[in-house]
PDB file of C-alpha atoms in Angstrom:
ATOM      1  CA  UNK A   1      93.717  84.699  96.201  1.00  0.00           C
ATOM      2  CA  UNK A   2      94.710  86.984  93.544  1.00  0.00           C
ATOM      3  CA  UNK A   3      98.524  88.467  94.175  1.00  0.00           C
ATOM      4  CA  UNK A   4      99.213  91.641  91.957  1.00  0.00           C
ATOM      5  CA  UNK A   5     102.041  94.452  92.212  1.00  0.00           C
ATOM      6  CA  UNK A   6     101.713  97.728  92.334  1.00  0.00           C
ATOM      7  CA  UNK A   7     103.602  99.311  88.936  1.00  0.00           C
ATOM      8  CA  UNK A   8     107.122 100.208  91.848  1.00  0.00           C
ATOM      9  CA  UNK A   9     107.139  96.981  93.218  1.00  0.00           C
ATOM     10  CA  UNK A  10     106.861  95.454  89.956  1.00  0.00           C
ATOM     11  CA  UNK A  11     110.066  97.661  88.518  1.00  0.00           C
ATOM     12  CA  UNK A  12     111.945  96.825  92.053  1.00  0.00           C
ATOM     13  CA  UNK A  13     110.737  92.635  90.746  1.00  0.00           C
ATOM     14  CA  UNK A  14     112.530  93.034  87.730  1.00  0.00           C
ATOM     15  CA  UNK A  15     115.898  94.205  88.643  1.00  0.00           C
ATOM     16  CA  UNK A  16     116.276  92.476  91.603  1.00  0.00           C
ATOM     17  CA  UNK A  17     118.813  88.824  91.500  1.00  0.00           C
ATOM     18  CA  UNK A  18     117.563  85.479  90.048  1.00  0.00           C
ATOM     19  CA  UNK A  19     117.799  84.166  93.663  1.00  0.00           C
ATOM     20  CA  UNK A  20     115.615  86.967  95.371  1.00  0.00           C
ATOM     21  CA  UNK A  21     113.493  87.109  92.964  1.00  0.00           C
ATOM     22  CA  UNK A  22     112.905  83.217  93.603  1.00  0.00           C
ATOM     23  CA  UNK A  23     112.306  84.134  96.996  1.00  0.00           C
ATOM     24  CA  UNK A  24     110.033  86.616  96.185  1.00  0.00           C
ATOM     25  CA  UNK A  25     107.874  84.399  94.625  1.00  0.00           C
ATOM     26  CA  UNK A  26     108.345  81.604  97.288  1.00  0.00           C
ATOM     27  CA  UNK A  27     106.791  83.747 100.270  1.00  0.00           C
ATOM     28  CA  UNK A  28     103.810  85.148  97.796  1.00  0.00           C
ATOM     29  CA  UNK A  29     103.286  81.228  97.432  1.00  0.00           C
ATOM     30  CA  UNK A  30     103.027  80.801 101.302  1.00  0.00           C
ATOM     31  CA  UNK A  31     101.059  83.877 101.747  1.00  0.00           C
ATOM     32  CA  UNK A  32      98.545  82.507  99.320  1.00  0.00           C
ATOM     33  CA  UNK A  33      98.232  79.601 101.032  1.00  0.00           C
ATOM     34  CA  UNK A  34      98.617  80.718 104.616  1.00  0.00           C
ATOM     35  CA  UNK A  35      98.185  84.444 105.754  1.00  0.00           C
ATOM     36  CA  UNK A  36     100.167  83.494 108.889  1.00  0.00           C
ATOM     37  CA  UNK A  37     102.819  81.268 107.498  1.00  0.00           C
ATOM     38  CA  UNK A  38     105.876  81.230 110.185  1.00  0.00           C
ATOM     39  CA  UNK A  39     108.693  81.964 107.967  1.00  0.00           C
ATOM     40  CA  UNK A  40     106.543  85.342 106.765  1.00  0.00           C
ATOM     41  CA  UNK A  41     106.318  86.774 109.726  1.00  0.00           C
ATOM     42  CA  UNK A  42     103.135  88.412 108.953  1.00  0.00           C
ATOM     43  CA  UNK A  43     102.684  91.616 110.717  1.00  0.00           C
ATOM     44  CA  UNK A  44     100.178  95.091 110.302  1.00  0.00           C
ATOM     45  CA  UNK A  45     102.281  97.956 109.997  1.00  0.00           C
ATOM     46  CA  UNK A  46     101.129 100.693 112.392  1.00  0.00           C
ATOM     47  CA  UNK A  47     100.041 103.952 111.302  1.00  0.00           C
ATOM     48  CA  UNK A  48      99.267 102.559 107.850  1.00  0.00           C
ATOM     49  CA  UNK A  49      95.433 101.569 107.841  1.00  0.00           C
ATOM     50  CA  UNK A  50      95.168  98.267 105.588  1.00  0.00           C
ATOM     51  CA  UNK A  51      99.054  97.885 105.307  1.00  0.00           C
ATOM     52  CA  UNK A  52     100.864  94.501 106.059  1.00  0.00           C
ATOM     53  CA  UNK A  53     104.559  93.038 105.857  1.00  0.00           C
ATOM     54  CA  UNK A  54     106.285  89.740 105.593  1.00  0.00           C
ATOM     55  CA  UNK A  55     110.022  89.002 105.514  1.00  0.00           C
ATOM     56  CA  UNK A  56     111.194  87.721 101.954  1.00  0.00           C
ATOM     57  CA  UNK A  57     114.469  86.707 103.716  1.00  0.00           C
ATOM     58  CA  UNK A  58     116.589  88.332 106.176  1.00  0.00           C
ATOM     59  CA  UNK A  59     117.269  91.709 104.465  1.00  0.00           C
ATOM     60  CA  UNK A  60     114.438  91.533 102.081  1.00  0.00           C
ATOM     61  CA  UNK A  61     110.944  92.562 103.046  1.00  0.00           C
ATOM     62  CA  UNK A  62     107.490  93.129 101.393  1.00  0.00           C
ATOM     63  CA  UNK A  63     104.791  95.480 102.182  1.00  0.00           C
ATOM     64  CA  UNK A  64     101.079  94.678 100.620  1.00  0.00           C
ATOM     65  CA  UNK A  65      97.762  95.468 100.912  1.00  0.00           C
ATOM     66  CA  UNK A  66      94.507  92.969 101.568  1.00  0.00           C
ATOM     67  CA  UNK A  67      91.748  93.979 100.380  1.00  0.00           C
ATOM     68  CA  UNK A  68      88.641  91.298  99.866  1.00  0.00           C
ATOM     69  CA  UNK A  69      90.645  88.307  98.122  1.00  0.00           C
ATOM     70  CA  UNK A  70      93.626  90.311  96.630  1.00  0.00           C
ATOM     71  CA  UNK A  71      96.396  91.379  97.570  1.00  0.00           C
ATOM     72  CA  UNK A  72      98.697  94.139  96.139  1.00  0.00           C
ATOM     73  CA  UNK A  73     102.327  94.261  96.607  1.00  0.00           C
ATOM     74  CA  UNK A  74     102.828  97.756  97.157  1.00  0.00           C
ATOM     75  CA  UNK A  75     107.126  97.862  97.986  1.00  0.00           C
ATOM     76  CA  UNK A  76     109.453  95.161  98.004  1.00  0.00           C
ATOM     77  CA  UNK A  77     113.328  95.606  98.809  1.00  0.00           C
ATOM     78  CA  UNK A  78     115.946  95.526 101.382  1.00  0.00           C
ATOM     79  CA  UNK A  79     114.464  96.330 104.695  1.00  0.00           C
ATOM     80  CA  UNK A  80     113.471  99.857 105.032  1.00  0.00           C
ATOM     81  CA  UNK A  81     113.065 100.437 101.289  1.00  0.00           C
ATOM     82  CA  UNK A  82     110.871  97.120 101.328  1.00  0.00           C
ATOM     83  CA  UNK A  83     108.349  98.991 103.860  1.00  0.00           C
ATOM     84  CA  UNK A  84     107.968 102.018 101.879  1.00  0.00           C
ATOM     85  CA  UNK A  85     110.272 103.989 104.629  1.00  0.00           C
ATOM     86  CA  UNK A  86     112.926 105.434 101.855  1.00  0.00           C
TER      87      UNK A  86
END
């Protein structure tokens, strides 16, 4: 599966800490090799045709889209700013 972000999740990537940004790529790693991984959390987001979410970590989440085998991040952040909500 290909794993790409969108050009604001990639400038939220780069100025977020060394140790989220391991995280980040930790839970990518899972999702890649299973959709449904526990710790992810996996979820649709309603309203929002095509749009998932996983936890990074407890404050941190991730909103992509799947489309065919790849997947764009589209927000990434603290928890409403990590769904696209602010």
């Amino acid at each position: 599966m290909k794993i790409v972000f969108s050009q604001e999740a990639e400038r939220v990537f780069l100025k977020l800490a060394a140790p989220i940004q391991k995280k980040v790529k930790k839970q990518f790693l899972l999702l890649d090799q299973d959709f449904f991984y526990p710790s992810l959390y996996t979820k649709k987001m309603s309203g929002i045709p095509n749009e998932w979410e996983i936890r990074i970590d407890r404050h941190y989440r991730a909103s992509f889209r799947k489309e065919g085998d790849e997947i764009t991040i589209d927000s990434l952040g603290p928890h409403d700013t990590g769904l696209g909500k602010k």
